[in-house]
Amino acid sequence: MIYRAMRALWRAALFAFFRRIEVQGRGNVPRRGPVLLVANHTNAFVDPLLVLTRLERPVTLTAKSTLRKHPLLAPLIRALHVILFHRSQDVAEGADPARNDAALEACERRLAEGGCIVIFPEGVSHSDPAMRPFRTGAARIALAYVDAHPQGPPLALVPTGLHFEAKERFRSSAGLVFGEAVDVHAWRREHPAADPRELTALIEAQIRALTANYEAEREIEIFGRAAELLRAGGGAPPPLGQEPAEDWAAHVELIHRLQAGRQWLARGRRGELDALEERVRGFARKLARLGVTPGELFLPMEAPRAAFFVFRELELLAAGAPLSAWGWLHSLPAYLATKAVVGKMSKDRDHFASNSVFLGIPIFLLFWMVQTAAVAILASPGWAMAYAVSLPYTGAVALLYRDRAGSAWRRARTFLLFARRPSHRRKLVDEAGAIVADLRRLADEFEHHAIPVTSAEP
Amino acid sequence: MLRAFHPADRATLFILAVVTVTLAVAAASGAPVGGSLALHAALLGGFAGVAWRLGAREGAVARGVAVIAVMFTLYTTLGHVAFTAVPWLADPWLEHADRALLLGRSPSLAIEPLAASAWTRLLCFGYAMFIPYLYLSIVLSLVGRPPGERDEFVTGFAVLYALSFLGYLFLPARGPVVQMAGDFTVPINGGPFHQIILRSVEQVGGPHGAFPSLHVGASLFATLFDLRHRNPLRALIYLPLVATIALATLVLRYHYAVDLAAAVILACVASEIARVAMRRRGETALIRAEAAAEAA
């Protein structure tokens, strides 16, 4: 009951923070039986919540023991039976690594009951460009269960890749990719003498395959820009509201191939690589100055399509304006309060989304309750009830309206910009086409087949 | 042979065939429906020709236009002829079912006091907005969506209307406004929009086709479609309008509560049938493409 209520609240909070959350490979998570989900850890509390809210089956969370002392989290940890691990780096804060045996036993019991546990083998959330070395905890849990229950239901170990477009940005995108499950019983039979480090290496390799990892921060930008250009690839952007689901798995695959290609180029053709990277960076800077995304570069410029765009967006924005205005007006105090508190408490990129989600729930509930009470006093309990119902509903409309109006405005501005300066657009399209052609040519040279992009040729 | 037709065409041909056969049986029994029989037989023949020409082609806007034109024509032609073609009236049964819903009390009478309030003007406005909302949804779905989604919309629309017309045909009813006219004591305070509604109802020959409520069914279907196809904003924006239309149909006495319940069920069923039909078509196309590739 508490789990379901909290899950619904967190789902709502994640809906408010993220513009889109895409899930891939959900079928890889068995609906029944023991499951150990292992994931990368880059967005603090948001990571377990993303997993928990996207799966129908109940998920047991694991966390560091020091969270017991957090005034907001302590009651939740108790209510949701979160399994706490004592990390060696938290000894100064009262952690006792000797008590981890009890935590491991609790995990084993939960798995024996057919439960699903999520664990983050990096042991700490971070903002590094690549995953940190894995600890052996997840593998120890899995092997302890398998050794204790050799004839028990097979344990599925599901590698999970968590992705964030820009984790510190409100209304950005997130994604979960569930990889193919490892049957730990079968693995154990094939590796009877293996120790947890071998299973850890396997888990790490699998999660690495599901995530984009970079040698340095600056690589994120260059690979991101190149991937954006390749994805845009000359095809018209989809109409607003009809964007296909973000294919995070394909994005990661593309990044991996770009990284492999870059390494190959860096070995013998450094000059060519530097020149190409500079072209990609320079082009990205040009687009940024104009406020245009690579996809919008290929915006259709025909008048009938533009007229239909205006018709469709005006219909939606005009019809939605009253509800959206109501939503903004009545959720603005709570929004501003959350923003102020989160701004003050978030010392790093890593905790902004978590603080927004965790603190946003009580702040919004508090403000909405006070506002509803005021309506009950000033009007009547009936009106107060109607008002209370309207708050989350119009709040959701306001958020979606904000996204849509912003996208429509950007697209309209791009259209007008290119309509005024068609030659400028042609030059940019040609430049993008040349970069994409060079990337494809190099990919051909590298692998003797093209980088798989789904869109049309420029 | 039927597989050669698109699911939307099949649903449309099905209802046209049912109507034509029913009218033929009625005409043979001596009912004066000869003109209607000729009209519906012509519609059946004409649409069969269009459907044959379009074949199973994906995403044809012409199909959407043809299906919707046939359904809107049936809306006006079918309602009244059903009272002549079928030798029973469903109003007493629907009223009875309605009272059973509210443990013996009629929902239409229970909600009657609302008709005198100023809120009824707002309800009338919502009711009048049904046509603009439906037409906008149709245009946006036919023109602004990719072919697969366009087909799904047209299929769902055809299934919803075809199933609803079965109710119009075999359960002909005029609604509480006629059936329970003597029971209502409170006049409707609907304002200018109520006058517009009354005039438009008169233009289609007075109340008919009470079961199920296509106002509720069609508006809910359009909202569900937006919700399922990456347009939750539009669905959320128009959700209050759908609720207003549903309440208005009761307060303005055009529908029984069971009509609304049936409409909600039919909208969900049509939505699901369209989704499944399109998925199967996609799978079949994929299998055929793979087979062709293998053969090549």
PDB file of C-alpha atoms in Angstrom, chain B residues 89-268:
ATOM      1  CA  LEU B  89     -39.180   1.217 -29.748  1.00  0.00           C
ATOM      2  CA  ALA B  90     -36.289   0.894 -27.331  1.00  0.00           C
ATOM      3  CA  ASP B  91     -37.095   3.952 -25.204  1.00  0.00           C
ATOM      4  CA  PRO B  92     -39.070   2.036 -22.527  1.00  0.00           C
ATOM      5  CA  TRP B  93     -36.284  -0.555 -22.194  1.00  0.00           C
ATOM      6  CA  LEU B  94     -33.581   2.087 -21.972  1.00  0.00           C
ATOM      7  CA  GLU B  95     -35.563   4.037 -19.384  1.00  0.00           C
ATOM      8  CA  HIS B  96     -36.017   0.838 -17.405  1.00  0.00           C
ATOM      9  CA  ALA B  97     -32.285   0.072 -17.601  1.00  0.00           C
ATOM     10  CA  ASP B  98     -31.562   3.641 -16.563  1.00  0.00           C
ATOM     11  CA  ARG B  99     -33.734   3.374 -13.476  1.00  0.00           C
ATOM     12  CA  ALA B 100     -32.050   0.075 -12.602  1.00  0.00           C
ATOM     13  CA  LEU B 101     -28.705   1.886 -12.675  1.00  0.00           C
ATOM     14  CA  LEU B 102     -29.861   4.319  -9.980  1.00  0.00           C
ATOM     15  CA  LEU B 103     -31.772   1.734  -7.899  1.00  0.00           C
ATOM     16  CA  GLY B 104     -35.214   2.689  -9.126  1.00  0.00           C
ATOM     17  CA  ARG B 105     -34.734   6.416  -9.671  1.00  0.00           C
ATOM     18  CA  SER B 106     -34.340   7.899 -13.142  1.00  0.00           C
ATOM     19  CA  PRO B 107     -30.963   9.647 -13.576  1.00  0.00           C
ATOM     20  CA  SER B 108     -32.656  12.059 -16.004  1.00  0.00           C
ATOM     21  CA  LEU B 109     -35.104  13.143 -13.293  1.00  0.00           C
ATOM     22  CA  ALA B 110     -32.468  13.103 -10.572  1.00  0.00           C
ATOM     23  CA  ILE B 111     -30.345  15.552 -12.551  1.00  0.00           C
ATOM     24  CA  GLU B 112     -33.339  17.707 -13.576  1.00  0.00           C
ATOM     25  CA  PRO B 113     -32.806  20.537 -11.047  1.00  0.00           C
ATOM     26  CA  LEU B 114     -29.474  21.307 -12.753  1.00  0.00           C
ATOM     27  CA  ALA B 115     -31.377  22.296 -15.896  1.00  0.00           C
ATOM     28  CA  ALA B 116     -32.599  25.463 -14.197  1.00  0.00           C
ATOM     29  CA  SER B 117     -29.164  26.626 -13.040  1.00  0.00           C
ATOM     30  CA  ALA B 118     -26.844  29.006 -14.852  1.00  0.00           C
ATOM     31  CA  TRP B 119     -24.403  26.111 -15.277  1.00  0.00           C
ATOM     32  CA  THR B 120     -26.648  24.739 -18.002  1.00  0.00           C
ATOM     33  CA  ARG B 121     -25.495  27.573 -20.267  1.00  0.00           C
ATOM     34  CA  LEU B 122     -21.946  26.355 -19.875  1.00  0.00           C
ATOM     35  CA  LEU B 123     -23.076  22.784 -20.557  1.00  0.00           C
ATOM     36  CA  CYS B 124     -24.873  23.971 -23.702  1.00  0.00           C
ATOM     37  CA  PHE B 125     -21.716  25.718 -24.843  1.00  0.00           C
ATOM     38  CA  GLY B 126     -19.758  22.489 -24.301  1.00  0.00           C
ATOM     39  CA  TYR B 127     -22.394  20.470 -26.152  1.00  0.00           C
ATOM     40  CA  ALA B 128     -22.278  22.910 -29.066  1.00  0.00           C
ATOM     41  CA  MET B 129     -18.488  22.618 -29.158  1.00  0.00           C
ATOM     42  CA  PHE B 130     -18.757  18.919 -30.011  1.00  0.00           C
ATOM     43  CA  ILE B 131     -18.925  19.506 -33.755  1.00  0.00           C
ATOM     44  CA  PRO B 132     -15.914  21.900 -33.922  1.00  0.00           C
ATOM     45  CA  TYR B 133     -13.903  19.529 -31.714  1.00  0.00           C
ATOM     46  CA  LEU B 134     -14.779  16.471 -33.787  1.00  0.00           C
ATOM     47  CA  TYR B 135     -14.072  18.210 -37.098  1.00  0.00           C
ATOM     48  CA  LEU B 136     -10.758  19.601 -35.848  1.00  0.00           C
ATOM     49  CA  SER B 137      -9.754  16.157 -34.591  1.00  0.00           C
ATOM     50  CA  ILE B 138     -10.647  14.620 -37.943  1.00  0.00           C
ATOM     51  CA  VAL B 139      -8.700  17.204 -39.942  1.00  0.00           C
ATOM     52  CA  LEU B 140      -5.663  16.975 -37.666  1.00  0.00           C
ATOM     53  CA  SER B 141      -5.728  13.171 -37.787  1.00  0.00           C
ATOM     54  CA  LEU B 142      -6.218  12.922 -41.544  1.00  0.00           C
ATOM     55  CA  VAL B 143      -3.712  15.576 -42.566  1.00  0.00           C
ATOM     56  CA  GLY B 144      -1.215  15.924 -39.745  1.00  0.00           C
ATOM     57  CA  ARG B 145      -0.445  12.324 -38.853  1.00  0.00           C
ATOM     58  CA  PRO B 146       1.803   9.672 -40.401  1.00  0.00           C
ATOM     59  CA  PRO B 147      -0.011   7.094 -42.583  1.00  0.00           C
ATOM     60  CA  GLY B 148      -0.111   4.336 -39.947  1.00  0.00           C
ATOM     61  CA  GLU B 149      -1.694   6.582 -37.338  1.00  0.00           C
ATOM     62  CA  ARG B 150      -4.075   8.061 -39.891  1.00  0.00           C
ATOM     63  CA  ASP B 151      -5.254   4.550 -40.755  1.00  0.00           C
ATOM     64  CA  GLU B 152      -5.683   3.702 -37.107  1.00  0.00           C
ATOM     65  CA  PHE B 153      -7.801   6.806 -36.535  1.00  0.00           C
ATOM     66  CA  VAL B 154     -10.004   6.074 -39.538  1.00  0.00           C
ATOM     67  CA  THR B 155     -10.363   2.410 -38.528  1.00  0.00           C
ATOM     68  CA  GLY B 156     -11.291   3.287 -34.944  1.00  0.00           C
ATOM     69  CA  PHE B 157     -13.724   5.924 -36.186  1.00  0.00           C
ATOM     70  CA  ALA B 158     -15.353   3.446 -38.591  1.00  0.00           C
ATOM     71  CA  VAL B 159     -15.614   0.721 -35.927  1.00  0.00           C
ATOM     72  CA  LEU B 160     -17.082   3.141 -33.373  1.00  0.00           C
ATOM     73  CA  TYR B 161     -19.708   4.484 -35.761  1.00  0.00           C
ATOM     74  CA  ALA B 162     -20.519   1.032 -37.181  1.00  0.00           C
ATOM     75  CA  LEU B 163     -21.098  -0.432 -33.713  1.00  0.00           C
ATOM     76  CA  SER B 164     -23.075   2.625 -32.640  1.00  0.00           C
ATOM     77  CA  PHE B 165     -25.279   2.444 -35.723  1.00  0.00           C
ATOM     78  CA  LEU B 166     -26.198  -1.121 -34.776  1.00  0.00           C
ATOM     79  CA  GLY B 167     -27.723   0.471 -31.672  1.00  0.00           C
ATOM     80  CA  TYR B 168     -29.446   3.177 -33.734  1.00  0.00           C
ATOM     81  CA  LEU B 169     -30.891   0.528 -36.050  1.00  0.00           C
ATOM     82  CA  PHE B 170     -31.955  -2.218 -33.684  1.00  0.00           C
ATOM     83  CA  LEU B 171     -32.652  -0.160 -30.560  1.00  0.00           C
ATOM     84  CA  PRO B 172     -34.364   2.912 -32.025  1.00  0.00           C
ATOM     85  CA  ALA B 173     -34.949   5.491 -29.324  1.00  0.00           C
ATOM     86  CA  ARG B 174     -35.629   9.221 -29.136  1.00  0.00           C
ATOM     87  CA  GLY B 175     -34.275   9.787 -25.636  1.00  0.00           C
ATOM     88  CA  PRO B 176     -35.780  11.162 -22.422  1.00  0.00           C
ATOM     89  CA  VAL B 177     -36.634  14.470 -24.117  1.00  0.00           C
ATOM     90  CA  VAL B 178     -39.471  12.659 -25.943  1.00  0.00           C
ATOM     91  CA  GLN B 179     -40.033   9.497 -23.875  1.00  0.00           C
ATOM     92  CA  MET B 180     -40.231  11.295 -20.528  1.00  0.00           C
ATOM     93  CA  ALA B 181     -41.469  14.683 -21.765  1.00  0.00           C
ATOM     94  CA  GLY B 182     -44.417  14.599 -19.375  1.00  0.00           C
ATOM     95  CA  ASP B 183     -42.250  13.823 -16.345  1.00  0.00           C
ATOM     96  CA  PHE B 184     -39.992  16.886 -16.551  1.00  0.00           C
ATOM     97  CA  THR B 185     -41.202  19.951 -14.678  1.00  0.00           C
ATOM     98  CA  VAL B 186     -38.134  22.199 -14.825  1.00  0.00           C
ATOM     99  CA  PRO B 187     -37.559  24.164 -18.060  1.00  0.00           C
ATOM    100  CA  ILE B 188     -34.028  24.140 -19.460  1.00  0.00           C
ATOM    101  CA  ASN B 189     -32.205  27.428 -18.884  1.00  0.00           C
ATOM    102  CA  GLY B 190     -29.741  26.962 -21.722  1.00  0.00           C
ATOM    103  CA  GLY B 191     -29.305  30.463 -23.159  1.00  0.00           C
ATOM    104  CA  PRO B 192     -28.322  31.212 -26.757  1.00  0.00           C
ATOM    105  CA  PHE B 193     -26.311  28.029 -27.249  1.00  0.00           C
ATOM    106  CA  HIS B 194     -29.341  25.953 -26.309  1.00  0.00           C
ATOM    107  CA  GLN B 195     -31.277  27.681 -29.094  1.00  0.00           C
ATOM    108  CA  ILE B 196     -28.530  26.757 -31.558  1.00  0.00           C
ATOM    109  CA  ILE B 197     -28.658  23.135 -30.372  1.00  0.00           C
ATOM    110  CA  LEU B 198     -32.441  23.005 -30.631  1.00  0.00           C
ATOM    111  CA  ARG B 199     -32.311  24.390 -34.169  1.00  0.00           C
ATOM    112  CA  SER B 200     -29.660  21.891 -35.282  1.00  0.00           C
ATOM    113  CA  VAL B 201     -31.627  18.980 -33.769  1.00  0.00           C
ATOM    114  CA  GLU B 202     -34.715  20.176 -35.625  1.00  0.00           C
ATOM    115  CA  GLN B 203     -32.705  20.340 -38.853  1.00  0.00           C
ATOM    116  CA  VAL B 204     -31.982  16.607 -38.625  1.00  0.00           C
ATOM    117  CA  GLY B 205     -35.670  15.828 -38.015  1.00  0.00           C
ATOM    118  CA  GLY B 206     -35.838  15.891 -34.228  1.00  0.00           C
ATOM    119  CA  PRO B 207     -34.301  13.635 -31.575  1.00  0.00           C
ATOM    120  CA  HIS B 208     -33.271  10.165 -32.708  1.00  0.00           C
ATOM    121  CA  GLY B 209     -30.464   7.673 -32.206  1.00  0.00           C
ATOM    122  CA  ALA B 210     -30.325   7.863 -28.436  1.00  0.00           C
ATOM    123  CA  PHE B 211     -28.482   4.578 -27.889  1.00  0.00           C
ATOM    124  CA  PRO B 212     -25.513   4.885 -27.687  1.00  0.00           C
ATOM    125  CA  SER B 213     -24.447   8.534 -27.376  1.00  0.00           C
ATOM    126  CA  LEU B 214     -22.189   9.241 -30.344  1.00  0.00           C
ATOM    127  CA  HIS B 215     -21.466  12.705 -28.924  1.00  0.00           C
ATOM    128  CA  VAL B 216     -19.774  11.058 -25.964  1.00  0.00           C
ATOM    129  CA  GLY B 217     -18.385   8.098 -27.930  1.00  0.00           C
ATOM    130  CA  ALA B 218     -16.802  10.151 -30.728  1.00  0.00           C
ATOM    131  CA  SER B 219     -15.357  12.867 -28.478  1.00  0.00           C
ATOM    132  CA  LEU B 220     -13.945  10.275 -26.075  1.00  0.00           C
ATOM    133  CA  PHE B 221     -12.491   8.293 -28.967  1.00  0.00           C
ATOM    134  CA  ALA B 222     -10.721  11.415 -30.291  1.00  0.00           C
ATOM    135  CA  THR B 223      -9.309  12.108 -26.828  1.00  0.00           C
ATOM    136  CA  LEU B 224      -8.182   8.518 -26.331  1.00  0.00           C
ATOM    137  CA  PHE B 225      -6.527   8.603 -29.731  1.00  0.00           C
ATOM    138  CA  ASP B 226      -4.534  11.715 -28.831  1.00  0.00           C
ATOM    139  CA  LEU B 227      -3.597  10.188 -25.501  1.00  0.00           C
ATOM    140  CA  ARG B 228      -2.329   7.013 -27.128  1.00  0.00           C
ATOM    141  CA  HIS B 229      -0.475   8.755 -29.918  1.00  0.00           C
ATOM    142  CA  ARG B 230       2.012  11.059 -28.251  1.00  0.00           C
ATOM    143  CA  ASN B 231      -0.334  13.999 -27.898  1.00  0.00           C
ATOM    144  CA  PRO B 232      -1.222  13.913 -24.190  1.00  0.00           C
ATOM    145  CA  LEU B 233      -1.437  17.709 -24.094  1.00  0.00           C
ATOM    146  CA  ARG B 234      -4.335  17.826 -26.565  1.00  0.00           C
ATOM    147  CA  ALA B 235      -6.032  14.931 -24.768  1.00  0.00           C
ATOM    148  CA  LEU B 236      -5.730  16.659 -21.397  1.00  0.00           C
ATOM    149  CA  ILE B 237      -6.896  19.993 -22.793  1.00  0.00           C
ATOM    150  CA  TYR B 238     -10.065  18.518 -24.277  1.00  0.00           C
ATOM    151  CA  LEU B 239     -10.845  16.083 -21.454  1.00  0.00           C
ATOM    152  CA  PRO B 240     -13.032  18.666 -19.617  1.00  0.00           C
ATOM    153  CA  LEU B 241     -14.911  19.227 -22.877  1.00  0.00           C
ATOM    154  CA  VAL B 242     -15.651  15.491 -23.152  1.00  0.00           C
ATOM    155  CA  ALA B 243     -16.899  15.477 -19.542  1.00  0.00           C
ATOM    156  CA  THR B 244     -19.009  18.579 -20.251  1.00  0.00           C
ATOM    157  CA  ILE B 245     -20.522  16.968 -23.348  1.00  0.00           C
ATOM    158  CA  ALA B 246     -21.374  13.830 -21.354  1.00  0.00           C
ATOM    159  CA  LEU B 247     -23.080  15.819 -18.586  1.00  0.00           C
ATOM    160  CA  ALA B 248     -24.809  18.058 -21.119  1.00  0.00           C
ATOM    161  CA  THR B 249     -26.381  15.114 -22.950  1.00  0.00           C
ATOM    162  CA  LEU B 250     -28.032  14.101 -19.666  1.00  0.00           C
ATOM    163  CA  VAL B 251     -29.061  17.592 -18.548  1.00  0.00           C
ATOM    164  CA  LEU B 252     -30.417  18.486 -22.009  1.00  0.00           C
ATOM    165  CA  ARG B 253     -32.338  15.157 -21.900  1.00  0.00           C
ATOM    166  CA  TYR B 254     -31.063  13.789 -25.182  1.00  0.00           C
ATOM    167  CA  HIS B 255     -29.616  10.619 -23.662  1.00  0.00           C
ATOM    168  CA  TYR B 256     -30.157   8.095 -20.910  1.00  0.00           C
ATOM    169  CA  ALA B 257     -27.269   7.312 -18.579  1.00  0.00           C
ATOM    170  CA  VAL B 258     -26.991   3.838 -20.157  1.00  0.00           C
ATOM    171  CA  ASP B 259     -26.350   5.532 -23.522  1.00  0.00           C
ATOM    172  CA  LEU B 260     -23.319   7.229 -21.987  1.00  0.00           C
ATOM    173  CA  ALA B 261     -22.068   4.026 -20.400  1.00  0.00           C
ATOM    174  CA  ALA B 262     -22.408   2.217 -23.733  1.00  0.00           C
ATOM    175  CA  ALA B 263     -20.620   5.080 -25.522  1.00  0.00           C
ATOM    176  CA  VAL B 264     -17.662   4.962 -23.132  1.00  0.00           C
ATOM    177  CA  ILE B 265     -17.364   1.185 -23.595  1.00  0.00           C
ATOM    178  CA  LEU B 266     -17.660   1.462 -27.391  1.00  0.00           C
ATOM    179  CA  ALA B 267     -15.050   4.240 -27.598  1.00  0.00           C
ATOM    180  CA  CYS B 268     -12.577   2.088 -25.639  1.00  0.00           C
TER     181      CYS B 268
END
